[in-house]
Amino acid sequence: MARSTPRIALVTCQEVRESGYDRDLPVLADAVRQAGGAGADVAVVSWDDPDVEWGGFDLALIRSTWDYSWRPAEFLAWADRCGAATALANPPEVVRWNADKRYLGDLAAAGVPVVDTRYLAPGDLADPTDPTDVADVADPTDVAASAGLPTDREYVVKPTSGAGARYAARYTPDEHGTAVRHLERMHAEGLTAMVQPYIRSIDTAGERALVFFGGRFLHAIRKGAVLEPGTAYDDDKVPHPNLRTWQPSPAELAVAERALAAVPGAPELLYARVDLVDGDDGAPRVMELELVEPNLFLFLHEASVPVVAEAVVAEAAGRAALR
């Protein structure tokens, strides 16, 4: 028998629970409890809490699981277990696909304009200490050449599994040696790296994040440049500097909708965030498509809070009716 009041888990991580870093989380929890008058029973829980009985919830809504990129295998295994026990938003197959930024290649193959990206897995770099490799031990710049590091513009190196600009840095062509050491550090930790041109427009026009909820555009924000010149890859960074609200252009909305339509399997997405930048031609391109644990920036758009809360309760009630 379906419960009269749906039970919802807002899923975060222990670090966020202790720090209060997710400004949206308590506001969303209160709004979901009160949505539509009847609301829902809400619990804020950590994804890796072994004592949580996920089958006791009608919906588990991933929110600020912002430590998952440090433990991707554990997190993906949890998503599979949780999705088998109850409804997980977004679904486990979406989480698995989106947790690795090689999804940008899938979007590009589907005709979505994205930031040009080269991927370097462990073992892809030439080894200057190996005489059988293509690199010359007397010329370490051959390693940079084997990595395809740009020689004519600034570029970015970051991991395919990362959040909050973790292990991300911006380099100039005369910093290839530092960039190679960055790549080697990531490869030593088993991480696949991405190399992208630094999009110059970010310094003036910033990045725009378009948030969708329940299949509809909700609101947008603009943020400033995250990667400052000279900031080391392992330094702490402000992931969303100089935030302000934004009204997206028709071209930005069109690119965002194309990106969402290209997600494999055309799954139902309860939430999504599409991060855009302007390419050298001035047209919007996808920087990232956030379907796992995006910040929704509800604190900047207070009018969106009841819209999101009602959509969450409706989703949970629908799932409860099927149990």
Coordinates of C-alpha atoms in Angstrom, one line a residue:
M1 CA 0.0 0.0 0.0
A2 CA 1.3 3.4 -0.9
R3 CA 2.1 5.8 1.9
S4 CA -0.2 8.9 2.2
T5 CA 2.9 11.0 2.7
P6 CA 5.9 10.3 0.5
R7 CA 9.4 9.9 2.1
I8 CA 12.2 11.7 0.4
A9 CA 16.0 11.5 1.0
L10 CA 18.0 14.6 0.1
V11 CA 21.4 13.0 -0.4
T12 CA 24.6 14.9 0.5
C13 CA 27.9 14.0 2.0
Q14 CA 29.3 14.2 5.5
E15 CA 31.7 17.0 4.8
V16 CA 28.8 19.2 3.6
R17 CA 26.6 18.3 6.5
E18 CA 29.3 19.3 8.9
S19 CA 30.3 22.5 7.1
G20 CA 26.9 23.8 5.9
Y21 CA 28.5 24.6 2.6
D22 CA 25.4 23.7 0.6
R23 CA 23.3 26.9 1.2
D24 CA 20.3 25.4 -0.7
L25 CA 20.0 22.2 1.3
P26 CA 18.2 23.4 4.5
V27 CA 16.0 25.7 2.4
L28 CA 15.0 23.0 0.0
A29 CA 14.4 20.5 2.9
D30 CA 12.0 22.9 4.6
A31 CA 10.2 23.7 1.3
V32 CA 9.7 20.1 0.4
R33 CA 8.3 19.4 3.9
Q34 CA 5.7 22.1 3.3
A35 CA 5.0 21.8 -0.4
G36 CA 1.4 21.6 -1.5
G37 CA 0.2 21.8 2.1
A38 CA 0.7 18.0 2.8
G39 CA 4.4 18.1 1.8
A40 CA 6.6 15.1 2.5
D41 CA 8.7 13.4 5.1
V42 CA 12.3 14.5 4.4
A43 CA 15.6 13.2 5.7
V44 CA 19.0 14.7 4.8
V45 CA 21.4 11.8 4.6
S46 CA 25.0 11.1 3.5
W47 CA 25.3 8.9 0.5
D48 CA 27.9 6.7 2.2
D49 CA 26.1 6.3 5.5
P50 CA 25.9 2.5 6.0
D51 CA 23.0 2.8 8.3
V52 CA 20.6 4.3 5.8
E53 CA 17.8 2.0 4.5
W54 CA 17.3 3.4 1.0
G55 CA 14.3 1.2 0.4
G56 CA 12.5 3.1 3.1
F57 CA 12.3 6.2 0.8
D58 CA 10.1 6.7 -2.2
L59 CA 12.7 9.0 -3.8
A60 CA 16.4 9.6 -3.2
L61 CA 17.3 13.0 -4.6
I62 CA 21.0 13.5 -5.1
R63 CA 22.1 17.0 -4.0
S64 CA 25.5 17.9 -2.6
T65 CA 27.4 14.7 -2.9
W66 CA 30.4 16.8 -3.6
D67 CA 33.1 14.4 -2.5
Y68 CA 32.1 11.7 -5.0
S69 CA 34.9 12.6 -7.5
W70 CA 37.5 11.5 -4.9
R71 CA 35.8 8.1 -4.7
P72 CA 34.0 7.6 -8.0
A73 CA 34.0 3.8 -7.9
E74 CA 32.4 3.7 -4.5
F75 CA 29.9 6.4 -5.5
L76 CA 28.8 4.6 -8.7
A77 CA 28.4 1.4 -6.8
W78 CA 26.2 3.2 -4.2
A79 CA 24.1 4.7 -7.0
D80 CA 23.5 1.2 -8.4
R81 CA 22.5 -0.1 -5.0
C82 CA 20.3 2.9 -4.2
G83 CA 18.6 2.8 -7.6
A84 CA 17.8 -0.9 -7.1
A85 CA 16.2 -0.2 -3.7
T86 CA 14.2 3.0 -4.6
A87 CA 13.8 5.7 -7.2
L88 CA 17.1 7.6 -7.6
A89 CA 17.2 11.0 -9.2
N90 CA 18.9 11.2 -11.5
P91 CA 18.9 7.5 -12.5
P92 CA 22.0 5.4 -12.0
E93 CA 22.7 5.0 -15.7
V94 CA 22.6 8.8 -16.1
V95 CA 24.9 9.2 -13.0
R96 CA 27.4 6.7 -14.4
W97 CA 27.5 8.4 -17.8
N98 CA 27.7 11.9 -16.5
A99 CA 30.3 11.2 -13.8
D100 CA 33.0 11.0 -16.4
K101 CA 33.5 14.1 -18.5
R102 CA 34.3 12.0 -21.6
Y103 CA 30.6 12.5 -22.1
L104 CA 31.6 15.7 -23.9
G105 CA 32.8 13.4 -26.8
D106 CA 29.3 11.8 -26.9
L107 CA 27.7 15.3 -27.1
A108 CA 30.1 16.4 -29.8
A109 CA 29.4 13.2 -31.8
A110 CA 25.7 14.1 -31.6
G111 CA 26.3 17.5 -33.1
V112 CA 26.2 19.6 -29.9
P113 CA 28.7 22.4 -29.8
V114 CA 31.1 21.8 -27.0
V115 CA 34.5 23.0 -26.0
D116 CA 37.2 21.2 -27.9
T117 CA 38.7 18.5 -25.7
R118 CA 41.6 16.0 -25.9
Y119 CA 41.7 13.1 -23.4
L120 CA 44.9 11.6 -22.0
A121 CA 44.6 8.4 -20.0
P122 CA 47.4 6.9 -17.9
G123 CA 50.0 5.6 -20.3
D124 CA 49.2 8.0 -23.1
L125 CA 52.2 10.3 -22.3
A126 CA 55.5 9.6 -23.9
D127 CA 58.1 8.5 -21.3
P128 CA 61.4 10.6 -21.7
T129 CA 63.2 7.9 -19.6
D130 CA 62.3 5.1 -22.0
P131 CA 64.7 5.0 -25.1
T132 CA 62.1 3.0 -27.0
D133 CA 59.5 5.7 -26.6
V134 CA 58.9 8.6 -28.9
A135 CA 60.3 11.2 -26.5
D136 CA 63.9 12.2 -26.4
V137 CA 65.4 12.1 -22.9
A138 CA 67.4 15.2 -23.8
D139 CA 64.3 17.1 -24.8
P140 CA 61.5 16.8 -22.2
T141 CA 59.3 19.1 -24.4
D142 CA 58.7 16.0 -26.5
V143 CA 56.4 14.9 -23.6
A144 CA 54.4 18.0 -24.0
A145 CA 54.2 17.5 -27.7
S146 CA 53.0 13.9 -27.2
A147 CA 50.3 15.3 -24.9
G148 CA 49.2 17.7 -27.6
L149 CA 49.6 20.8 -25.4
P150 CA 48.8 23.9 -27.3
T151 CA 51.7 26.1 -28.4
D152 CA 49.7 29.1 -29.5
R153 CA 47.3 29.8 -26.7
E154 CA 46.4 29.3 -23.1
Y155 CA 44.9 26.0 -22.2
V156 CA 43.4 24.1 -19.3
V157 CA 44.3 20.7 -17.8
K158 CA 41.9 18.9 -15.5
P159 CA 40.6 15.4 -14.7
T160 CA 37.6 13.8 -16.3
S161 CA 36.3 13.0 -12.9
G162 CA 36.3 16.2 -10.8
A163 CA 34.3 18.8 -9.1
G164 CA 34.9 22.3 -7.7
A165 CA 37.9 22.8 -10.1
R166 CA 39.8 20.1 -8.3
Y167 CA 43.1 19.3 -10.0
A168 CA 42.3 22.0 -12.6
A169 CA 44.7 24.6 -13.8
R170 CA 45.3 27.2 -16.6
Y171 CA 48.6 27.3 -18.4
T172 CA 50.4 29.4 -21.0
P173 CA 52.5 27.7 -23.8
D174 CA 55.7 28.6 -21.8
E175 CA 54.4 26.5 -18.8
H176 CA 54.5 23.1 -20.6
G177 CA 56.9 21.7 -18.0
T178 CA 54.5 22.5 -15.1
A179 CA 51.6 21.2 -17.1
V180 CA 53.4 17.9 -17.8
R181 CA 54.1 17.4 -14.1
H182 CA 50.4 18.1 -13.5
L183 CA 49.5 15.4 -16.0
E184 CA 51.9 13.0 -14.5
R185 CA 50.5 13.6 -11.0
M186 CA 47.0 12.8 -12.3
H187 CA 48.1 9.7 -14.2
A188 CA 49.9 8.5 -11.1
E189 CA 46.6 8.6 -9.3
G190 CA 44.8 6.7 -12.1
L191 CA 43.0 9.7 -13.4
T192 CA 42.3 10.5 -17.1
A193 CA 43.1 14.0 -18.0
M194 CA 41.4 16.5 -20.3
V195 CA 43.2 19.2 -22.2
Q196 CA 41.1 22.1 -23.5
P197 CA 41.8 25.5 -24.9
Y198 CA 41.3 28.3 -22.4
I199 CA 38.2 30.1 -23.5
R200 CA 39.2 33.7 -23.5
S201 CA 35.6 35.0 -23.3
I202 CA 35.4 33.6 -19.8
D203 CA 37.5 36.5 -18.6
T204 CA 35.0 39.1 -19.8
A205 CA 31.6 37.3 -20.3
G206 CA 32.0 34.6 -17.7
E207 CA 30.3 31.2 -17.7
R208 CA 26.5 30.8 -17.7
A209 CA 24.7 28.0 -16.0
L210 CA 21.2 27.2 -17.2
V211 CA 19.2 25.1 -14.7
F212 CA 16.4 22.8 -15.7
F213 CA 14.0 21.1 -13.3
G214 CA 11.1 18.7 -14.1
G215 CA 12.0 18.9 -17.8
R216 CA 11.6 22.7 -18.0
F217 CA 14.0 25.7 -17.9
L218 CA 14.0 27.1 -14.3
H219 CA 16.6 29.9 -14.1
A220 CA 20.2 30.8 -14.9
I221 CA 23.2 32.4 -13.3
R222 CA 26.5 33.8 -14.5
K223 CA 29.8 33.4 -12.8
G224 CA 33.3 34.8 -13.2
A225 CA 36.5 33.0 -14.2
V226 CA 37.4 30.2 -11.8
L227 CA 40.9 29.5 -13.0
E228 CA 43.2 32.5 -12.4
P229 CA 46.7 32.6 -14.1
G230 CA 49.4 31.1 -11.9
T231 CA 47.0 29.2 -9.6
A232 CA 48.4 25.7 -9.0
Y233 CA 46.2 22.8 -9.8
D234 CA 46.3 21.6 -6.2
D235 CA 45.4 25.0 -4.7
D236 CA 41.9 25.6 -3.3
K237 CA 39.7 27.5 -5.6
V238 CA 36.4 29.3 -5.4
P239 CA 34.2 27.2 -7.7
H240 CA 31.5 29.8 -8.4
P241 CA 33.0 33.3 -8.1
N242 CA 31.1 36.6 -8.7
L243 CA 27.7 35.0 -9.0
R244 CA 24.7 36.9 -10.3
T245 CA 21.4 36.1 -12.0
W246 CA 21.3 35.8 -15.7
Q247 CA 18.7 35.9 -18.5
P248 CA 19.8 33.4 -21.2
S249 CA 19.6 34.3 -24.8
P250 CA 17.6 32.2 -27.3
A251 CA 20.9 30.8 -28.6
E252 CA 22.0 29.7 -25.1
L253 CA 18.6 28.0 -24.5
A254 CA 18.8 26.3 -27.8
V255 CA 22.3 24.8 -27.2
A256 CA 21.3 23.7 -23.7
E257 CA 18.2 22.0 -25.0
R258 CA 20.3 20.2 -27.7
A259 CA 22.7 19.0 -25.0
L260 CA 19.8 17.6 -22.9
A261 CA 18.2 15.9 -26.0
A262 CA 21.6 14.2 -26.7
V263 CA 21.8 12.3 -23.4
P264 CA 22.0 8.6 -24.3
G265 CA 18.7 6.8 -23.9
A266 CA 16.6 10.0 -23.6
P267 CA 16.1 9.4 -19.9
E268 CA 13.7 11.4 -17.7
L269 CA 15.8 13.9 -15.9
L270 CA 14.4 15.5 -12.8
Y271 CA 17.2 18.1 -12.8
A272 CA 20.0 19.3 -15.0
R273 CA 22.4 22.1 -15.3
V274 CA 24.1 23.1 -18.6
D275 CA 27.2 25.3 -18.3
L276 CA 28.0 27.4 -21.3
V277 CA 30.8 29.6 -22.6
D278 CA 31.2 31.6 -25.8
G279 CA 33.6 30.2 -28.3
D280 CA 36.0 32.3 -30.4
D281 CA 33.1 32.8 -32.9
G282 CA 30.9 34.2 -30.2
A283 CA 28.5 31.3 -30.2
P284 CA 27.6 29.4 -27.0
R285 CA 29.3 26.1 -26.4
V286 CA 28.8 23.5 -23.7
M287 CA 31.6 23.5 -21.1
E288 CA 29.9 21.0 -18.8
L289 CA 26.6 19.1 -18.5
E290 CA 25.8 18.6 -14.8
L291 CA 23.4 15.7 -14.2
V292 CA 24.8 14.2 -11.0
E293 CA 25.0 16.8 -8.2
P294 CA 24.8 20.3 -9.6
N295 CA 24.5 23.3 -7.5
L296 CA 21.1 24.7 -8.4
F297 CA 21.8 28.2 -7.0
L298 CA 18.4 28.5 -5.4
F299 CA 19.8 31.1 -3.0
L300 CA 20.0 33.4 -5.9
H301 CA 16.5 32.6 -7.2
E302 CA 14.3 32.3 -4.2
A303 CA 11.1 32.2 -6.4
S304 CA 12.4 28.9 -7.8
V305 CA 12.4 27.2 -4.4
P306 CA 8.6 26.3 -4.3
V307 CA 8.7 25.3 -7.9
V308 CA 11.5 22.8 -7.2
A309 CA 9.9 21.6 -4.0
E310 CA 6.6 20.9 -5.6
A311 CA 8.2 19.0 -8.4
V312 CA 10.2 16.9 -6.0
V313 CA 7.1 16.0 -4.0
A314 CA 5.1 15.2 -7.1
E315 CA 7.9 12.9 -8.3
A316 CA 8.1 11.2 -5.0
A317 CA 4.3 10.8 -4.7
G318 CA 4.1 9.3 -8.2
R319 CA 6.8 6.8 -7.2
A320 CA 5.1 6.0 -3.9
A321 CA 1.8 5.2 -5.8
L322 CA 3.7 2.6 -7.8
R323 CA 5.2 0.8 -4.7

